[in-house]
mmCIF file of C-alpha atoms and ligand atoms in Angstrom:
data_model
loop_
_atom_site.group_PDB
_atom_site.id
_atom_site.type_symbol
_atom_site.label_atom_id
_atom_site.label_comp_id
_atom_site.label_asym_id
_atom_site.label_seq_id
_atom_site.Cartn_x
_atom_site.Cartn_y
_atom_site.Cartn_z
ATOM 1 C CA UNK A 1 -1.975 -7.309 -21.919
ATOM 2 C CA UNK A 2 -0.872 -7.661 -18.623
ATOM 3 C CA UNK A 3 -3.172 -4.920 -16.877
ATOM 4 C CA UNK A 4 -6.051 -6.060 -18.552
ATOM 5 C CA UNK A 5 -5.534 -10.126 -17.537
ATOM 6 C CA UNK A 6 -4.919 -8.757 -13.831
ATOM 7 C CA UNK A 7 -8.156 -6.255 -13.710
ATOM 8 C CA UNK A 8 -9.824 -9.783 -15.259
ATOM 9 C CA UNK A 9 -8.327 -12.151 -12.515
ATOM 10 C CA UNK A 10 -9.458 -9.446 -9.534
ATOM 11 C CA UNK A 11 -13.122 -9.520 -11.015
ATOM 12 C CA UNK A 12 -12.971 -12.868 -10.738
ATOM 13 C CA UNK A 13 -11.615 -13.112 -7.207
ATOM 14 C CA UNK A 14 -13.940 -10.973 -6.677
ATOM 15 C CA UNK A 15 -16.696 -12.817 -7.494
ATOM 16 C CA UNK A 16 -15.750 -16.032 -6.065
ATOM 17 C CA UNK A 17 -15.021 -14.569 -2.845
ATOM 18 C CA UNK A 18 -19.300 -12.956 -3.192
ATOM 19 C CA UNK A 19 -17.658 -9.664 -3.159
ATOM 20 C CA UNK A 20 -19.154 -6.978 -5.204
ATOM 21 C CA UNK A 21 -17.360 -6.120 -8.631
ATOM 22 C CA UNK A 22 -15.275 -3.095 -8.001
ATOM 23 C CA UNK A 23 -14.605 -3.744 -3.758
ATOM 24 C CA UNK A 24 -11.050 -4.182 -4.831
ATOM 25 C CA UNK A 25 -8.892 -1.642 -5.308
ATOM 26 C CA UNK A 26 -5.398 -2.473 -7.558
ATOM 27 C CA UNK A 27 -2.586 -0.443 -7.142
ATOM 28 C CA UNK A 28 -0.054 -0.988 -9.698
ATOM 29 C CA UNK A 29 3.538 -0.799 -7.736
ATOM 30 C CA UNK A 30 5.707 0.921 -10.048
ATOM 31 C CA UNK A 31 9.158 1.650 -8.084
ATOM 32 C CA UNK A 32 12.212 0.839 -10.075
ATOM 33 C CA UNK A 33 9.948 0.041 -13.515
ATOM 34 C CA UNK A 34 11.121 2.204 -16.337
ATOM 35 C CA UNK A 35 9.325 5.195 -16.692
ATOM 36 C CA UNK A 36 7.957 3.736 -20.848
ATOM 37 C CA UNK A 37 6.540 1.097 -18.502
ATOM 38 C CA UNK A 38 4.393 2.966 -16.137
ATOM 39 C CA UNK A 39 3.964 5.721 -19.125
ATOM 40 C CA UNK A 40 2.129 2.816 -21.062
ATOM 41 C CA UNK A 41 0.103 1.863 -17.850
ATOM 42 C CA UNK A 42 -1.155 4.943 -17.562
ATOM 43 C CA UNK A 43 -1.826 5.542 -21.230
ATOM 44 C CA UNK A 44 -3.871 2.327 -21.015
ATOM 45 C CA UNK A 45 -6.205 4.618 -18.088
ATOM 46 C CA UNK A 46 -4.949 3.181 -15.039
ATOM 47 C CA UNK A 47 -4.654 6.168 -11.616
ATOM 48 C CA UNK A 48 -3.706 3.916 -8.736
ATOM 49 C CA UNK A 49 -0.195 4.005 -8.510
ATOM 50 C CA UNK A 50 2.595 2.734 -5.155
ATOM 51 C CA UNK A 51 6.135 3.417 -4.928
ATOM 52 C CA UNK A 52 8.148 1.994 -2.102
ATOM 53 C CA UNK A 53 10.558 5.378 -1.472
ATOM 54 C CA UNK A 54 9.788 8.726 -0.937
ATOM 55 C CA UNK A 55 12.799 9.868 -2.607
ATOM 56 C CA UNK A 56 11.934 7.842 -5.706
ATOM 57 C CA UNK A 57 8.526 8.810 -6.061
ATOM 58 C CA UNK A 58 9.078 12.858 -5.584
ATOM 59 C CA UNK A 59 11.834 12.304 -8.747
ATOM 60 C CA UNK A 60 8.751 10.822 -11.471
ATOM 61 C CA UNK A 61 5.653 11.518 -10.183
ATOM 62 C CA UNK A 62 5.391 15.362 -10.366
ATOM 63 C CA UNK A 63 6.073 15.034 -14.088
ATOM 64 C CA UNK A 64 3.150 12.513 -14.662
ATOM 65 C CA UNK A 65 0.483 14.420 -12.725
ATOM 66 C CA UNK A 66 1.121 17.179 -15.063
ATOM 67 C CA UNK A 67 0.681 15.378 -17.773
ATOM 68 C CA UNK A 68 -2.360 12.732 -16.630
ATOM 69 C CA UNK A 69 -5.694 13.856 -14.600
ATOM 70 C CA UNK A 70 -7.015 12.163 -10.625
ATOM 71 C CA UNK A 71 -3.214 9.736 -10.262
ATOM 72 C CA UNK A 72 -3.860 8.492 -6.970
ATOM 73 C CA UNK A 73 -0.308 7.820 -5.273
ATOM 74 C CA UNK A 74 0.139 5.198 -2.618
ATOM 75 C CA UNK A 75 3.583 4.878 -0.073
ATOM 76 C CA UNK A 76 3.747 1.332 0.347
ATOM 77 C CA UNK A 77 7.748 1.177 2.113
ATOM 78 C CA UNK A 78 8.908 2.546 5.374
ATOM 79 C CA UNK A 79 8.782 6.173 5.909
ATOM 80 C CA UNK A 80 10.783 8.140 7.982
ATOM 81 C CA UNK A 81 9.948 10.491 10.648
ATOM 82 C CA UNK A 82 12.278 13.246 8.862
ATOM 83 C CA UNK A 83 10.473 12.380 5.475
ATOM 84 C CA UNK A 84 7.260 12.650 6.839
ATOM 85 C CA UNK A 85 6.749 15.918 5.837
ATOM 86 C CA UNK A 86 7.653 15.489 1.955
ATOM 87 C CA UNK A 87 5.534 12.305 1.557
ATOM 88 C CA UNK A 88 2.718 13.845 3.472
ATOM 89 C CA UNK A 89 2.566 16.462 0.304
ATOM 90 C CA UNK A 90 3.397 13.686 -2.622
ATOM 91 C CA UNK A 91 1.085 10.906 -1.045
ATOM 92 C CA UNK A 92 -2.963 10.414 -1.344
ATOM 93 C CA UNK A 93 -2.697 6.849 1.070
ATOM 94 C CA UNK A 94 0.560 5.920 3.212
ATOM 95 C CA UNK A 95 0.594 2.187 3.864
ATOM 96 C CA UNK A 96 3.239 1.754 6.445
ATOM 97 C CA UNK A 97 1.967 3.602 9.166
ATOM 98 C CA UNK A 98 4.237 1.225 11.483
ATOM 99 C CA UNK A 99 5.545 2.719 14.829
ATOM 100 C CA UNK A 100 4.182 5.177 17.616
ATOM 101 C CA UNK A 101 6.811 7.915 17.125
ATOM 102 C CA UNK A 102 5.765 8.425 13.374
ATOM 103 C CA UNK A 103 2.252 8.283 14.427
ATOM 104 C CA UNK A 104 2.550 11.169 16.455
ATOM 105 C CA UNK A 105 4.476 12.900 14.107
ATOM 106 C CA UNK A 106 2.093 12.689 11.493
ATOM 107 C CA UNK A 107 -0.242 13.872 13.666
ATOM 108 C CA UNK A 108 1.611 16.946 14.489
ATOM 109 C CA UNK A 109 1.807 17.919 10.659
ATOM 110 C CA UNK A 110 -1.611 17.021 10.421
ATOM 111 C CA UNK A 111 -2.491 19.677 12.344
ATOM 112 C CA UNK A 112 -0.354 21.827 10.663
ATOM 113 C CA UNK A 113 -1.288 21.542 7.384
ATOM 114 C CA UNK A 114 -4.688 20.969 7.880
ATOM 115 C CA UNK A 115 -4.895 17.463 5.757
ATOM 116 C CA UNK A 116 -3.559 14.320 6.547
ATOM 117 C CA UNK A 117 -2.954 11.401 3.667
ATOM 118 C CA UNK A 118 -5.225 8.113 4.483
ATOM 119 C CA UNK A 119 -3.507 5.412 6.572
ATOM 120 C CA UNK A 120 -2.760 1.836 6.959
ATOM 121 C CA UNK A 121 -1.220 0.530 10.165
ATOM 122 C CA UNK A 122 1.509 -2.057 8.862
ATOM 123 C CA UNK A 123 1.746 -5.257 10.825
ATOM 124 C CA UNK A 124 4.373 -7.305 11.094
ATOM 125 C CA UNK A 125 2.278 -10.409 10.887
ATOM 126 C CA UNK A 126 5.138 -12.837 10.693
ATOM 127 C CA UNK A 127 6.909 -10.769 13.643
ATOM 128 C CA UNK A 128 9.897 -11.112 11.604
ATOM 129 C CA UNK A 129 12.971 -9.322 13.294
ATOM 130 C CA UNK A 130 13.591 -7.603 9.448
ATOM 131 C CA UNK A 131 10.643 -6.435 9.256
ATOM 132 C CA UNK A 132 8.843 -3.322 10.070
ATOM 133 C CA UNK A 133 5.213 -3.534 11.357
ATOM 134 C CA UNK A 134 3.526 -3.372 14.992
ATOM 135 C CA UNK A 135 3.469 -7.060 16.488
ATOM 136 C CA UNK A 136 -0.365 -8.818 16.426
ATOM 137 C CA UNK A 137 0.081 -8.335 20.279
ATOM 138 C CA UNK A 138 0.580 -4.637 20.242
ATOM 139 C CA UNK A 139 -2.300 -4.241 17.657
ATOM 140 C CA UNK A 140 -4.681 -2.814 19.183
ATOM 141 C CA UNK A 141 -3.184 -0.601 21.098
ATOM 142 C CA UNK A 142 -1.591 1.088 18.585
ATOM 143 C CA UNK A 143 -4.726 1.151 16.750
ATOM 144 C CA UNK A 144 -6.137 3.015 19.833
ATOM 145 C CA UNK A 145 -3.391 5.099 19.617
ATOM 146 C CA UNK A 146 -3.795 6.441 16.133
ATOM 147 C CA UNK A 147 -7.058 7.306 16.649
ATOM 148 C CA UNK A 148 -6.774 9.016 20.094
ATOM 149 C CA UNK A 149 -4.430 11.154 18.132
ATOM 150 C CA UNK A 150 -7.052 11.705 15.309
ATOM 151 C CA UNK A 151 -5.217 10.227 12.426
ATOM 152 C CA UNK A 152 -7.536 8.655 9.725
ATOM 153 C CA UNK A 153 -6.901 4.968 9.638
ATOM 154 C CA UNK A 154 -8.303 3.199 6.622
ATOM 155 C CA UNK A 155 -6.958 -0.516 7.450
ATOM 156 C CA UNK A 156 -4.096 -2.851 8.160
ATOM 157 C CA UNK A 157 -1.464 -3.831 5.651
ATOM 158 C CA UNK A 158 0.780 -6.360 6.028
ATOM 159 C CA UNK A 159 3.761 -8.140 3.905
ATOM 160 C CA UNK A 160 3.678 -11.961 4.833
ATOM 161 C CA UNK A 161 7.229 -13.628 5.140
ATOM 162 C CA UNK A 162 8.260 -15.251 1.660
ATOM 163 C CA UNK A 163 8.047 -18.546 3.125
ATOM 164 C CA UNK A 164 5.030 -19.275 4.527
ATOM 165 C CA UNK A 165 1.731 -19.766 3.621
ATOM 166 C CA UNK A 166 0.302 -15.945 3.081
ATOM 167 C CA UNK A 167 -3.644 -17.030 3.616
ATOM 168 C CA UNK A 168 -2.633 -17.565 7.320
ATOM 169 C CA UNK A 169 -1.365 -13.739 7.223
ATOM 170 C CA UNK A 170 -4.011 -12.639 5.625
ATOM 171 C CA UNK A 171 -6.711 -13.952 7.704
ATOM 172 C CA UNK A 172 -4.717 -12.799 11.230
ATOM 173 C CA UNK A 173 -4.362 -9.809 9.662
ATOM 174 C CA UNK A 174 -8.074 -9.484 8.595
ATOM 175 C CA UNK A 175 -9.133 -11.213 11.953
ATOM 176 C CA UNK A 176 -6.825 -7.731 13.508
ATOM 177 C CA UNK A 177 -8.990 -5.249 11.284
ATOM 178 C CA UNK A 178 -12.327 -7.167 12.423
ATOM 179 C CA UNK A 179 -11.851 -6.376 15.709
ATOM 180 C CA UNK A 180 -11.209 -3.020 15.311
ATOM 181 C CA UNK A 181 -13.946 -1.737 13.184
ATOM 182 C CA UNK A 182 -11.362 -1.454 10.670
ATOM 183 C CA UNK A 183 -12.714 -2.053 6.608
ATOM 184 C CA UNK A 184 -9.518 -1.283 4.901
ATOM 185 C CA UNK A 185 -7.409 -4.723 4.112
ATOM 186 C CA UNK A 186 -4.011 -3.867 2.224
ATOM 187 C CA UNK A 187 -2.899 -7.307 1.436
ATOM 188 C CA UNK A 188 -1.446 -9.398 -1.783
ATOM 189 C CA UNK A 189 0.866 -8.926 -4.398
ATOM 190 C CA UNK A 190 1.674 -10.551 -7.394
ATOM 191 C CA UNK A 191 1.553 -13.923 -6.263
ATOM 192 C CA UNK A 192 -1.307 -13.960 -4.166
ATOM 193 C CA UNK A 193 -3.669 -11.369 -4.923
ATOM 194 C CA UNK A 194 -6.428 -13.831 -5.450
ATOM 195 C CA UNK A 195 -6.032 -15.519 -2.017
ATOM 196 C CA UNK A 196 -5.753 -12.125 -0.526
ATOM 197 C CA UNK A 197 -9.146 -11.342 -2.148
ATOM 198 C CA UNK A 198 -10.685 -14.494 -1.287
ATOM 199 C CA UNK A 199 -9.756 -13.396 2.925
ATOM 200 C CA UNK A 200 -11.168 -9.485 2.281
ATOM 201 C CA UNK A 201 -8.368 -7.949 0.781
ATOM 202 C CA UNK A 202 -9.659 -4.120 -0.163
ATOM 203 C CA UNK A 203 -6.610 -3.204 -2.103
ATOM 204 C CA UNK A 204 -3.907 -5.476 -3.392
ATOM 205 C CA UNK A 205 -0.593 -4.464 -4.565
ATOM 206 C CA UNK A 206 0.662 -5.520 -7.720
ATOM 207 C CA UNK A 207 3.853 -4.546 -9.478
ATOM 208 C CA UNK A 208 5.719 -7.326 -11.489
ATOM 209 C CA UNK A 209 2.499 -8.907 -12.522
ATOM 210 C CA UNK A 210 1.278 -5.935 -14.710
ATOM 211 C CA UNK A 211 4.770 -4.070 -15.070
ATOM 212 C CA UNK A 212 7.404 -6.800 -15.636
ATOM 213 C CA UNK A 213 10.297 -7.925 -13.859
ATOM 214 C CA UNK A 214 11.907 -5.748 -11.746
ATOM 215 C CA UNK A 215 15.599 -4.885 -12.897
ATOM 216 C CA UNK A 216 17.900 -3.827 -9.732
ATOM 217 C CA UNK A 217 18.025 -0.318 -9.412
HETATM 218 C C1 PLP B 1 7.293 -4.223 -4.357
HETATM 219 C C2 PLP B 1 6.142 -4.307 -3.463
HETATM 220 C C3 PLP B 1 4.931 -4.877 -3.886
HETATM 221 C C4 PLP B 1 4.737 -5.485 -5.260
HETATM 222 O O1 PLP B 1 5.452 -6.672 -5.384
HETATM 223 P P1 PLP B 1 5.235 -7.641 -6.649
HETATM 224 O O2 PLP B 1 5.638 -8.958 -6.139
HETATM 225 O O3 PLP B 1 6.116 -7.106 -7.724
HETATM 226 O O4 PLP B 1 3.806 -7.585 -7.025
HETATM 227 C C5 PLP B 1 3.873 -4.893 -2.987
HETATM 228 N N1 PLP B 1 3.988 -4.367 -1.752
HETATM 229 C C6 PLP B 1 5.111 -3.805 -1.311
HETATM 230 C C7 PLP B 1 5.175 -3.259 0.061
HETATM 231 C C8 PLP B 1 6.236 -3.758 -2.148
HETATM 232 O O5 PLP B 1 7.364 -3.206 -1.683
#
């Protein structure tokens, strides 16, 4: 099944790259899959789970976690400031920590509520116009940033533009987290998890792959 032949293909990335068994963490990206779909994923004991919406996730995943033990839930689209709040509550790892004025107010409600989700700066590796994502040039600083205003960054994260070669992404964006001190490498999807495992990916993020073709919302 398709969960299985993906945990199978990671272990072997894994091993190819010299990376211990288990260094990779898979999130299975479930936005706009039927809910039999993810149901069945998480019958089969899978707990890592990303939606790309805030609004999306807060309508399906309240139901599941009553129903199924230790879901870890990962925000892998842009947030906004004014959502910030919800998906700080629904939310175990945001991924698209991406410009200064959410940074700070995630800060603020950090301090608030006394617990923050863990972060990953996005990067807009291909500095595509579309995208959302700090430029490589303003990296660092924003890294320095983040943690001047005590906000627990795990890694970097980046989506690399559909057509280019992603290994060049992935190693700019690893070369970023090096650095930086920073372990955490959210990188790959379904079509290249395994290179993004071979350049230090720490969590890849799979939906079609395990879950099935996407039908348009
Ligand atoms: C949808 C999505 C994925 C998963 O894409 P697949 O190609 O279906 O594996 C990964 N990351 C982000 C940010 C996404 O929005």
């Amino acid at each position: 099944m398709a969960l299985e032949d993906i945990r199978t293909r990671i272990a072997a990335a894994e091993t190819r790259a010299g990376r211990d068994a288990g260094s990779v963490e898979l999130i299975a990206i479930s936005k706009v899959q039927p809910l039999e779909r993810v149901e069945a994923v998480l019958g089969q004991g899978h707990r890592v789970f990303g939606e790309n919406r805030v609004q999306e996730a807060a309508g399906k995943w309240p139901a599941f976690q009553e129903r199924f033990d230790d879901i870890s839930l990962h925000l892998v689209g842009p947030l906004q400031s004014n959502k910030a709040r919800q998906a700080m509550g629904l939310f175990d790892v945001i991924h698209s920590l991406d410009r200064p004025k959410l940074a700070t107010a995630l800060a603020r409600l950090a301090d608030e509520l006394g617990h923050c989700p863990k972060l990953f700066i996005q990067v807009n590796t291909g500095e595509e116009p579309q995208k959302a994502g700090i430029l490589p040039p303003d990296a660092d600083g924003f890294i320095a940033e983040c943690r001047g205003l005590g906000l627990p960054i795990e890694g970097l994260m980046c989506i690399p533009p559909i057509e280019e070669e992603p290994s060049l992404h992935f190693a700019l964006l690893a070369k970023i987290a090096g650095r930086n001190g920073l372990s955490g490498l959210s990188m790959g999807m379904s079509a290249d998890f395994e290179s993004a495992i071979a350049l230090g990916a720490t969590h890849v993020r799979v939906g079609s792959a395990i879950f099935g073709a996407r039908t348009p919302a």
